[in-house]
Amino acid sequence: MQRSAGAQRPQVTADDLERAVQLAVAVLRDVPEPAWDGKAGTLEWTCWETAEHLADDLFAYAVQLGPRTPPLDREVPFVYESRRPGGPANSVHANRSAGPDGLLQVLEASGALLVAMVRTAASDVRAHHVFGASDPEGFAAMGIVETLVHTHDLAEGLGLRWEPPADICSRVLTRLFRATPPGAAPWPALLWSTGRADLPGRPRPAGWRWYGAPLG
C-alpha cells in the first residue's frame, strides 16, 4: 500500500459506504429465519445480535456527526442497553416480530443515516471517537470497516460467501490503518488488520485499532 511522494490519496466517500451497506444487505437477504439465532463466526453473539450491533454502529457514527457542534470529549449520550448478559449494548434494536426482513431494513436505514451525514457534513467537522476525533471521511471509513468485517462474521456463522470489493478495502486501509502488510491483497489485509485472519508469516494481531484522525 506504499504510495509515491506527492501522489494523491484516494478518498473514502459516502458512495463507498452506501455500496458496502447495500452489498451486505444483499448477501444476507435470503438467510432463513432460524439461522439468525446461530453464532456469528468467532463472536459470542448470535447473528441477529451481530446485525443489530452493526446497525447500531452505523447509527452511532451518524448521530455523532449530527449536532451543530459535535462533542469532542464523549459520544452523543444515547442510552446503550444489552438485551441479555454478554450481548451487545446497543441503542438500536430491531423488532423481532418483523423477522429478518425487518432486521435488514433496520440495518439499511442506519446505513442510510450515516451516508446522509457524510454527504452533508462539512469536511472540517470533527467529532469524538474513542480512537481519536475524526472527520466525515473518517466516519465513513469506520462505517465501512464495521460493515465489511461484521458481515464477514455473519457470513462465517451462516455459511455464506463474502468478499467485498478490493478498491473499497484498499481505501479504508489507507485511511485508517498504519501497519498494513506490504503485498497483501486488500480484503485479507483488512481481515488481518482487524484481528480476524492470519497472513502468510504474520499471525493475526492479538489487539488492533484504527486511527481516525484526519490525514493531511
Coordinates of N, CA and C in Angstrom, one line a residue:
M1 N 0.8 -1.2 0.0 CA 0.0 0.0 0.0 C 0.9 1.3 0.0
Q2 N 2.1 1.1 -0.3 CA 3.0 2.3 -0.4 C 2.6 3.2 -1.5
R3 N 2.6 4.5 -1.3 CA 2.3 5.5 -2.3 C 3.5 6.4 -2.6
S4 N 3.7 6.8 -3.8 CA 4.8 7.7 -4.1 C 4.6 9.1 -3.5
A5 N 5.7 9.8 -3.3 CA 5.6 11.1 -2.7 C 4.8 12.0 -3.7
G6 N 3.9 12.7 -3.1 CA 3.1 13.6 -3.9 C 1.9 13.0 -4.6
A7 N 1.7 11.7 -4.5 CA 0.6 11.0 -5.1 C -0.7 11.4 -4.2
Q8 N -1.8 11.6 -4.9 CA -3.0 12.0 -4.2 C -3.7 10.8 -3.6
R9 N -4.0 10.8 -2.3 CA -4.7 9.7 -1.7 C -6.1 9.6 -2.2
P10 N -6.6 8.4 -2.6 CA -8.0 8.3 -3.0 C -8.9 8.4 -1.7
Q11 N -9.9 9.2 -1.8 CA -10.8 9.5 -0.7 C -11.8 8.4 -0.5
V12 N -12.1 8.1 0.8 CA -13.3 7.3 1.1 C -14.5 8.2 1.1
T13 N -15.5 7.7 0.4 CA -16.7 8.5 0.1 C -18.0 7.9 0.7
A14 N -19.0 8.8 0.7 CA -20.4 8.3 1.1 C -20.8 7.2 0.1
D15 N -20.4 7.3 -1.2 CA -20.8 6.3 -2.2 C -20.2 5.0 -1.8
D16 N -18.9 5.0 -1.3 CA -18.3 3.7 -0.9 C -19.1 3.1 0.2
L17 N -19.5 3.9 1.2 CA -20.2 3.4 2.3 C -21.6 2.9 1.9
E18 N -22.3 3.6 1.0 CA -23.6 3.1 0.6 C -23.4 1.8 -0.2
R19 N -22.4 1.7 -1.0 CA -22.1 0.4 -1.7 C -21.9 -0.7 -0.8
A20 N -21.1 -0.5 0.3 CA -20.7 -1.5 1.2 C -22.0 -2.0 1.9
V21 N -22.8 -1.1 2.4 CA -24.1 -1.5 3.1 C -25.0 -2.3 2.2
Q22 N -25.2 -1.8 0.9 CA -26.1 -2.5 0.0 C -25.6 -3.9 -0.3
L23 N -24.3 -4.0 -0.5 CA -23.7 -5.4 -0.7 C -24.0 -6.3 0.5
A24 N -23.8 -5.8 1.7 CA -24.0 -6.6 2.9 C -25.5 -7.0 3.0
V25 N -26.4 -6.1 2.8 CA -27.8 -6.4 2.8 C -28.2 -7.4 1.8
A26 N -27.6 -7.3 0.6 CA -27.9 -8.3 -0.5 C -27.5 -9.7 -0.1
V27 N -26.3 -9.8 0.5 CA -25.8 -11.2 0.7 C -26.5 -11.8 1.9
L28 N -27.2 -11.0 2.7 CA -27.9 -11.5 3.9 C -29.4 -11.7 3.6
R29 N -29.8 -11.3 2.4 CA -31.3 -11.2 2.1 C -32.0 -12.5 2.3
D30 N -31.4 -13.6 1.8 CA -32.2 -14.9 1.7 C -31.8 -15.8 2.9
V31 N -31.3 -15.3 4.0 CA -30.9 -16.2 5.1 C -32.2 -16.6 5.8
P32 N -32.5 -17.9 6.0 CA -33.7 -18.4 6.6 C -33.7 -17.9 8.1
E33 N -34.9 -17.7 8.6 CA -35.1 -17.1 9.9 C -34.4 -17.9 11.0
P34 N -34.5 -19.2 11.1 CA -33.9 -19.9 12.2 C -32.4 -19.7 12.3
A35 N -31.7 -19.5 11.1 CA -30.3 -19.4 11.1 C -29.8 -18.1 11.9
W36 N -30.6 -17.1 12.0 CA -30.2 -15.9 12.7 C -29.9 -16.1 14.2
D37 N -30.3 -17.2 14.8 CA -30.1 -17.5 16.2 C -28.8 -18.2 16.4
G38 N -28.0 -18.6 15.3 CA -26.7 -19.2 15.5 C -25.7 -18.2 15.7
K39 N -24.5 -18.7 16.2 CA -23.4 -17.8 16.5 C -22.8 -17.2 15.2
A40 N -22.3 -15.9 15.3 CA -21.7 -15.2 14.2 C -20.2 -15.4 14.2
G41 N -19.8 -16.4 13.5 CA -18.3 -16.7 13.4 C -17.7 -17.0 14.7
T42 N -16.6 -16.2 15.0 CA -15.9 -16.4 16.3 C -16.5 -15.5 17.4
L43 N -17.5 -14.7 17.1 CA -18.1 -13.9 18.1 C -19.0 -14.7 19.1
E44 N -19.2 -14.1 20.3 CA -20.1 -14.7 21.2 C -21.6 -14.2 21.1
W45 N -21.8 -13.5 20.0 CA -23.1 -13.0 19.8 C -23.8 -13.9 18.7
T46 N -25.1 -13.9 18.7 CA -25.9 -14.5 17.6 C -25.8 -13.7 16.4
C47 N -26.2 -14.3 15.3 CA -26.2 -13.5 14.0 C -27.1 -12.3 14.1
W48 N -28.3 -12.5 14.7 CA -29.3 -11.4 14.9 C -28.6 -10.3 15.7
E49 N -28.0 -10.6 16.8 CA -27.4 -9.6 17.6 C -26.2 -8.9 16.9
T50 N -25.5 -9.6 16.1 CA -24.4 -9.0 15.3 C -24.9 -8.0 14.3
A51 N -26.0 -8.4 13.6 CA -26.6 -7.5 12.6 C -27.1 -6.2 13.3
E52 N -27.8 -6.4 14.5 CA -28.2 -5.3 15.3 C -27.0 -4.4 15.7
H53 N -26.0 -5.0 16.1 CA -24.8 -4.3 16.5 C -24.2 -3.5 15.4
L54 N -24.2 -4.1 14.2 CA -23.7 -3.3 13.0 C -24.6 -2.1 12.7
A55 N -25.9 -2.4 12.8 CA -26.9 -1.2 12.6 C -26.6 -0.2 13.6
D56 N -26.4 -0.6 14.9 CA -26.1 0.4 15.9 C -24.8 1.2 15.7
D57 N -23.8 0.5 15.2 CA -22.5 1.2 14.9 C -22.8 2.3 13.9
L58 N -23.5 2.0 12.8 CA -23.7 2.9 11.7 C -24.6 4.1 12.3
F59 N -25.6 3.8 13.1 CA -26.4 4.8 13.7 C -25.6 5.7 14.6
A60 N -24.7 5.1 15.4 CA -23.9 5.8 16.4 C -23.0 6.8 15.7
Y61 N -22.4 6.4 14.6 CA -21.5 7.3 13.8 C -22.3 8.4 13.2
A62 N -23.5 8.1 12.7 CA -24.3 9.2 12.1 C -24.6 10.2 13.1
V63 N -25.1 9.8 14.3 CA -25.6 10.8 15.3 C -24.4 11.6 15.9
Q64 N -23.2 11.0 15.9 CA -22.0 11.7 16.4 C -21.7 12.9 15.5
L65 N -22.0 12.8 14.2 CA -21.8 13.9 13.3 C -23.0 14.9 13.3
G66 N -24.1 14.5 14.0 CA -25.3 15.3 13.9 C -25.4 16.7 14.5
P67 N -24.9 16.8 15.8 CA -25.1 18.1 16.4 C -24.3 19.2 15.6
R68 N -24.9 20.5 15.7 CA -24.2 21.6 15.1 C -22.8 21.7 15.5
T69 N -22.6 21.5 16.8 CA -21.2 21.4 17.4 C -21.0 20.1 18.0
P70 N -20.5 19.1 17.3 CA -20.3 17.7 17.8 C -19.4 17.7 19.1
P71 N -19.8 16.9 20.1 CA -18.9 16.8 21.2 C -17.5 16.2 20.8
L72 N -16.5 16.7 21.4 CA -15.1 16.1 21.2 C -14.6 15.3 22.3
D73 N -15.3 15.3 23.4 CA -14.8 14.6 24.6 C -15.7 13.3 25.0
R74 N -16.7 13.1 24.3 CA -17.6 12.0 24.6 C -18.5 11.7 23.4
E75 N -19.2 10.6 23.5 CA -20.3 10.3 22.5 C -21.5 11.1 22.8
V76 N -22.3 11.3 21.8 CA -23.7 11.9 22.0 C -24.4 10.9 22.9
P77 N -25.0 11.4 24.0 CA -25.4 10.5 25.1 C -26.7 9.7 24.9
F78 N -26.8 8.9 23.9 CA -27.9 7.9 23.8 C -27.6 6.8 24.8
V79 N -28.7 6.2 25.2 CA -28.6 5.1 26.2 C -28.3 3.8 25.4
Y80 N -27.3 3.0 25.9 CA -27.0 1.7 25.3 C -27.4 0.6 26.2
E81 N -28.1 -0.3 25.7 CA -28.6 -1.4 26.6 C -28.4 -2.8 25.9
S82 N -28.0 -3.8 26.7 CA -27.9 -5.1 26.3 C -29.2 -5.9 26.6
R83 N -29.6 -6.7 25.7 CA -30.9 -7.5 25.9 C -30.6 -8.7 26.7
R84 N -29.3 -9.1 26.9 CA -29.0 -10.3 27.7 C -27.6 -10.2 28.2
P85 N -27.2 -10.9 29.3 CA -25.8 -10.8 29.7 C -24.9 -11.3 28.6
G86 N -23.9 -10.6 28.3 CA -22.9 -10.9 27.2 C -23.3 -10.5 25.9
G87 N -24.5 -10.0 25.7 CA -25.0 -9.5 24.4 C -24.5 -8.1 24.2
P88 N -24.5 -7.6 22.9 CA -24.0 -6.3 22.6 C -24.9 -5.2 23.2
A89 N -24.3 -4.1 23.7 CA -25.0 -3.0 24.3 C -25.3 -2.0 23.1
N90 N -26.6 -1.9 22.7 CA -27.0 -1.1 21.6 C -28.0 0.0 22.0
S91 N -28.0 1.0 21.2 CA -29.2 1.9 21.2 C -30.3 1.4 20.2
V92 N -29.8 0.7 19.2 CA -30.7 0.3 18.1 C -31.0 -1.2 18.3
H93 N -32.3 -1.6 18.4 CA -32.7 -2.9 18.4 C -33.8 -3.1 17.4
A94 N -33.8 -4.2 16.6 CA -34.8 -4.4 15.7 C -36.0 -5.2 16.3
N95 N -37.2 -4.9 15.9 CA -38.4 -5.6 16.4 C -38.4 -7.0 15.9
R96 N -38.2 -8.0 16.8 CA -38.1 -9.4 16.4 C -39.3 -9.8 15.6
S97 N -40.5 -9.3 16.0 CA -41.7 -9.7 15.3 C -41.7 -9.4 13.8
A98 N -40.8 -8.4 13.4 CA -40.7 -8.1 12.0 C -39.9 -9.0 11.2
G99 N -39.2 -10.0 11.8 CA -38.4 -11.0 11.2 C -37.2 -10.5 10.5
P100 N -36.5 -11.4 9.8 CA -35.2 -11.0 9.1 C -35.4 -9.8 8.1
D101 N -36.5 -9.7 7.4 CA -36.7 -8.5 6.5 C -36.7 -7.2 7.3
G102 N -37.3 -7.2 8.5 CA -37.3 -6.1 9.3 C -35.9 -5.7 9.9
L103 N -35.2 -6.8 10.2 CA -33.8 -6.6 10.7 C -32.9 -5.9 9.6
L104 N -33.1 -6.4 8.4 CA -32.3 -5.8 7.3 C -32.7 -4.4 7.0
Q105 N -34.0 -4.1 7.2 CA -34.5 -2.7 7.0 C -33.8 -1.8 8.0
V106 N -33.7 -2.3 9.3 CA -33.1 -1.5 10.3 C -31.6 -1.3 9.9
L107 N -30.9 -2.3 9.4 CA -29.5 -2.2 9.0 C -29.4 -1.2 7.9
E108 N -30.3 -1.3 6.9 CA -30.2 -0.4 5.7 C -30.5 1.0 6.1
A109 N -31.5 1.2 7.0 CA -31.8 2.6 7.4 C -30.7 3.2 8.2
S110 N -30.1 2.5 9.1 CA -29.0 3.0 9.9 C -27.8 3.4 8.9
G111 N -27.5 2.5 7.9 CA -26.5 2.9 7.0 C -26.8 4.1 6.2
A112 N -28.1 4.3 5.8 CA -28.5 5.4 5.1 C -28.4 6.7 5.9
L113 N -28.6 6.6 7.2 CA -28.4 7.8 8.1 C -26.9 8.3 8.0
L114 N -26.0 7.3 8.1 CA -24.6 7.7 8.1 C -24.2 8.2 6.7
V115 N -24.7 7.5 5.6 CA -24.4 8.0 4.3 C -24.8 9.5 4.2
A116 N -26.0 9.8 4.6 CA -26.5 11.2 4.5 C -25.7 12.1 5.3
M117 N -25.3 11.8 6.5 CA -24.4 12.7 7.3 C -23.1 12.9 6.7
V118 N -22.5 11.9 6.1 CA -21.2 12.0 5.5 C -21.3 12.9 4.2
R119 N -22.4 12.8 3.5 CA -22.6 13.6 2.3 C -22.8 15.1 2.7
T120 N -23.5 15.4 3.8 CA -23.9 16.7 4.1 C -23.0 17.5 5.1
A121 N -22.3 16.8 5.9 CA -21.4 17.4 6.9 C -20.2 18.1 6.3
A122 N -19.9 19.3 6.8 CA -18.7 20.0 6.2 C -17.5 19.2 6.5
S123 N -16.5 19.3 5.6 CA -15.3 18.5 5.7 C -14.5 18.8 6.9
D124 N -14.7 20.1 7.5 CA -13.9 20.5 8.6 C -14.5 20.1 10.0
V125 N -15.7 19.4 9.9 CA -16.3 19.0 11.1 C -15.5 17.9 11.8
R126 N -15.4 18.0 13.1 CA -14.7 16.9 13.9 C -15.6 16.4 15.0
A127 N -15.6 15.1 15.2 CA -16.5 14.5 16.3 C -15.7 13.4 17.0
H128 N -16.2 13.2 18.2 CA -15.5 12.2 19.1 C -15.5 10.8 18.6
H129 N -14.4 10.1 18.7 CA -14.4 8.6 18.7 C -13.3 8.2 19.6
V130 N -13.5 7.0 20.2 CA -12.5 6.5 21.2 C -11.1 6.4 20.6
F131 N -11.0 6.2 19.3 CA -9.7 6.1 18.7 C -9.2 7.5 18.1
G132 N -9.8 8.5 18.6 CA -9.4 9.9 18.2 C -10.5 10.6 17.4
A133 N -10.6 11.9 17.6 CA -11.6 12.7 16.9 C -11.4 12.6 15.4
S134 N -12.5 12.5 14.7 CA -12.4 12.2 13.2 C -13.3 13.1 12.4
D135 N -13.1 13.1 11.1 CA -13.9 13.9 10.2 C -14.9 13.1 9.5
P136 N -15.8 13.6 8.6 CA -16.8 12.8 8.0 C -16.2 11.7 7.1
E137 N -15.1 11.9 6.5 CA -14.5 10.8 5.7 C -14.1 9.7 6.6
G138 N -13.5 10.1 7.8 CA -13.1 9.0 8.7 C -14.3 8.2 9.2
F139 N -15.4 8.9 9.5 CA -16.6 8.1 10.0 C -17.1 7.3 8.9
A140 N -17.0 7.7 7.6 CA -17.4 6.8 6.5 C -16.5 5.6 6.5
A141 N -15.2 5.8 6.6 CA -14.3 4.7 6.6 C -14.6 3.7 7.7
M142 N -14.8 4.3 8.9 CA -15.1 3.4 10.1 C -16.4 2.6 9.9
G143 N -17.4 3.3 9.3 CA -18.7 2.6 9.0 C -18.5 1.5 8.0
I144 N -17.6 1.7 7.0 CA -17.3 0.6 6.0 C -16.6 -0.5 6.7
V145 N -15.6 -0.3 7.5 CA -14.9 -1.4 8.2 C -15.9 -2.2 9.0
E146 N -16.7 -1.5 9.8 CA -17.7 -2.2 10.6 C -18.6 -3.1 9.7
T147 N -19.0 -2.5 8.6 CA -19.9 -3.3 7.7 C -19.2 -4.5 7.1
L148 N -18.0 -4.3 6.6 CA -17.3 -5.4 6.0 C -17.0 -6.5 6.9
V149 N -16.4 -6.1 8.1 CA -15.9 -7.2 9.0 C -17.1 -7.9 9.7
H150 N -18.1 -7.1 10.1 CA -19.2 -7.8 10.7 C -20.0 -8.7 9.8
T151 N -20.1 -8.2 8.5 CA -20.7 -9.1 7.5 C -19.8 -10.4 7.3
H152 N -18.5 -10.2 7.4 CA -17.7 -11.4 7.4 C -18.0 -12.3 8.6
D153 N -18.2 -11.8 9.8 CA -18.6 -12.6 11.0 C -19.9 -13.3 10.7
L154 N -20.9 -12.6 10.1 CA -22.2 -13.2 9.8 C -22.0 -14.3 8.8
A155 N -21.2 -14.0 7.7 CA -21.1 -15.0 6.7 C -20.5 -16.3 7.2
E156 N -19.5 -16.1 8.1 CA -18.9 -17.3 8.7 C -20.0 -18.1 9.5
G157 N -20.8 -17.4 10.2 CA -21.8 -18.1 11.0 C -22.9 -18.7 10.2
L158 N -23.2 -18.1 9.0 CA -24.3 -18.5 8.2 C -23.9 -19.4 7.0
G159 N -22.6 -19.6 6.8 CA -22.2 -20.4 5.7 C -22.3 -19.7 4.4
L160 N -22.1 -18.4 4.3 CA -22.2 -17.6 3.1 C -20.8 -17.2 2.6
R161 N -20.7 -17.0 1.3 CA -19.5 -16.4 0.7 C -19.6 -14.9 0.7
W162 N -18.5 -14.3 1.2 CA -18.5 -12.8 1.3 C -17.1 -12.3 1.0
E163 N -16.9 -11.6 -0.1 CA -15.6 -11.0 -0.4 C -15.9 -9.6 -1.0
P164 N -15.8 -8.6 -0.2 CA -16.1 -7.2 -0.7 C -15.1 -6.7 -1.7
P165 N -15.5 -5.6 -2.4 CA -14.6 -5.1 -3.4 C -13.3 -4.6 -2.9
A166 N -12.2 -5.0 -3.7 CA -10.9 -4.7 -3.3 C -10.6 -3.2 -3.2
D167 N -11.3 -2.4 -4.1 CA -11.0 -1.0 -4.1 C -11.5 -0.3 -2.8
I168 N -12.6 -0.7 -2.3 CA -13.1 -0.1 -1.1 C -12.2 -0.5 0.1
C169 N -11.8 -1.8 0.1 CA -10.9 -2.3 1.2 C -9.6 -1.5 1.2
S170 N -9.1 -1.3 0.0 CA -7.8 -0.5 -0.1 C -7.9 0.9 0.4
R171 N -9.0 1.6 0.1 CA -9.2 3.0 0.5 C -9.3 3.1 2.0
V172 N -10.1 2.1 2.6 CA -10.2 2.2 4.1 C -8.9 1.8 4.8
L173 N -8.2 0.9 4.2 CA -6.9 0.5 4.8 C -6.0 1.8 4.8
T174 N -5.9 2.5 3.7 CA -5.1 3.6 3.6 C -5.5 4.7 4.6
R175 N -6.8 4.9 4.8 CA -7.4 5.9 5.6 C -7.2 5.6 7.1
L176 N -7.4 4.4 7.5 CA -7.5 4.1 9.0 C -6.3 3.3 9.6
F177 N -5.6 2.6 8.8 CA -4.6 1.6 9.4 C -3.2 2.0 9.0
R178 N -2.3 1.8 9.9 CA -0.9 2.3 9.7 C 0.1 1.1 9.5
A179 N -0.4 -0.1 9.6 CA 0.6 -1.2 9.6 C 0.1 -2.3 8.6
T180 N -0.5 -1.9 7.5 CA -1.0 -2.8 6.5 C 0.2 -3.6 5.9
P181 N 0.2 -4.9 6.0 CA 1.3 -5.7 5.5 C 1.5 -5.5 4.0
P182 N 2.8 -5.1 3.6 CA 3.0 -4.9 2.2 C 2.8 -6.2 1.3
G183 N 2.2 -6.0 0.2 CA 2.0 -7.1 -0.8 C 0.7 -7.9 -0.5
A184 N 0.0 -7.7 0.6 CA -1.2 -8.5 0.9 C -2.3 -7.9 0.0
A185 N -3.2 -8.8 -0.4 CA -4.4 -8.3 -1.1 C -5.3 -7.5 -0.1
P186 N -6.0 -6.5 -0.6 CA -6.7 -5.6 0.3 C -7.7 -6.3 1.3
W187 N -8.5 -7.3 0.8 CA -9.5 -7.9 1.7 C -8.8 -8.8 2.8
P188 N -7.9 -9.7 2.4 CA -7.2 -10.4 3.5 C -6.4 -9.4 4.4
A189 N -5.9 -8.3 3.9 CA -5.2 -7.4 4.7 C -6.1 -6.7 5.7
L190 N -7.3 -6.4 5.3 CA -8.3 -5.8 6.2 C -8.7 -6.8 7.3
L191 N -8.9 -8.1 6.9 CA -9.2 -9.1 8.0 C -8.1 -9.2 8.9
W192 N -6.8 -9.2 8.5 CA -5.7 -9.3 9.3 C -5.6 -8.1 10.3
S193 N -5.9 -6.9 9.7 CA -5.8 -5.7 10.4 C -6.8 -5.6 11.5
T194 N -7.9 -6.3 11.4 CA -9.0 -6.3 12.4 C -9.0 -7.6 13.2
G195 N -7.9 -8.3 13.2 CA -7.7 -9.5 14.1 C -8.6 -10.7 13.7
R196 N -8.9 -10.8 12.4 CA -9.8 -11.9 12.0 C -9.2 -12.9 11.2
A197 N -8.0 -12.8 10.8 CA -7.3 -13.8 9.9 C -5.8 -13.6 10.0
D198 N -5.2 -14.8 9.7 CA -3.7 -14.8 9.6 C -3.3 -14.4 8.2
L199 N -2.1 -14.0 8.0 CA -1.5 -13.8 6.7 C -0.2 -14.7 6.6
P200 N 0.2 -15.1 5.5 CA 1.5 -15.9 5.4 C 2.6 -15.2 6.2
G201 N 3.1 -15.9 7.2 CA 4.2 -15.4 8.0 C 3.8 -14.3 9.0
R202 N 2.5 -14.0 9.1 CA 2.0 -13.0 10.0 C 0.8 -13.5 10.7
P203 N 0.9 -14.0 11.9 CA -0.3 -14.4 12.7 C -1.1 -13.1 13.0
R204 N -2.4 -13.3 13.1 CA -3.3 -12.2 13.3 C -2.9 -11.5 14.6
P205 N -3.0 -10.2 14.7 CA -2.6 -9.4 15.9 C -3.6 -9.7 17.0
A206 N -3.0 -9.8 18.3 CA -3.8 -10.1 19.4 C -4.7 -8.9 19.8
G207 N -4.3 -7.7 19.5 CA -5.0 -6.5 19.7 C -4.9 -5.6 18.4
W208 N -5.9 -4.8 18.2 CA -5.8 -4.0 17.0 C -6.6 -2.7 17.2
R209 N -6.4 -1.7 16.4 CA -7.1 -0.5 16.4 C -7.0 0.2 15.0
W210 N -7.8 1.2 14.8 CA -7.6 2.1 13.7 C -7.3 3.5 14.1
Y211 N -6.9 4.4 13.2 CA -6.6 5.8 13.5 C -7.5 6.7 12.7
G212 N -8.4 7.3 13.4 CA -9.4 8.1 12.7 C -9.1 9.5 12.4
A213 N -8.0 10.0 13.0 CA -7.6 11.4 12.9 C -7.5 11.7 11.4
P214 N -8.0 12.9 11.0 CA -7.9 13.3 9.5 C -6.4 13.3 9.0
L215 N -6.3 12.8 7.8 CA -5.0 12.8 7.2 C -4.7 14.0 6.4
G216 N -3.5 14.5 6.4 CA -3.1 15.7 5.6 C -3.1 15.4 4.2

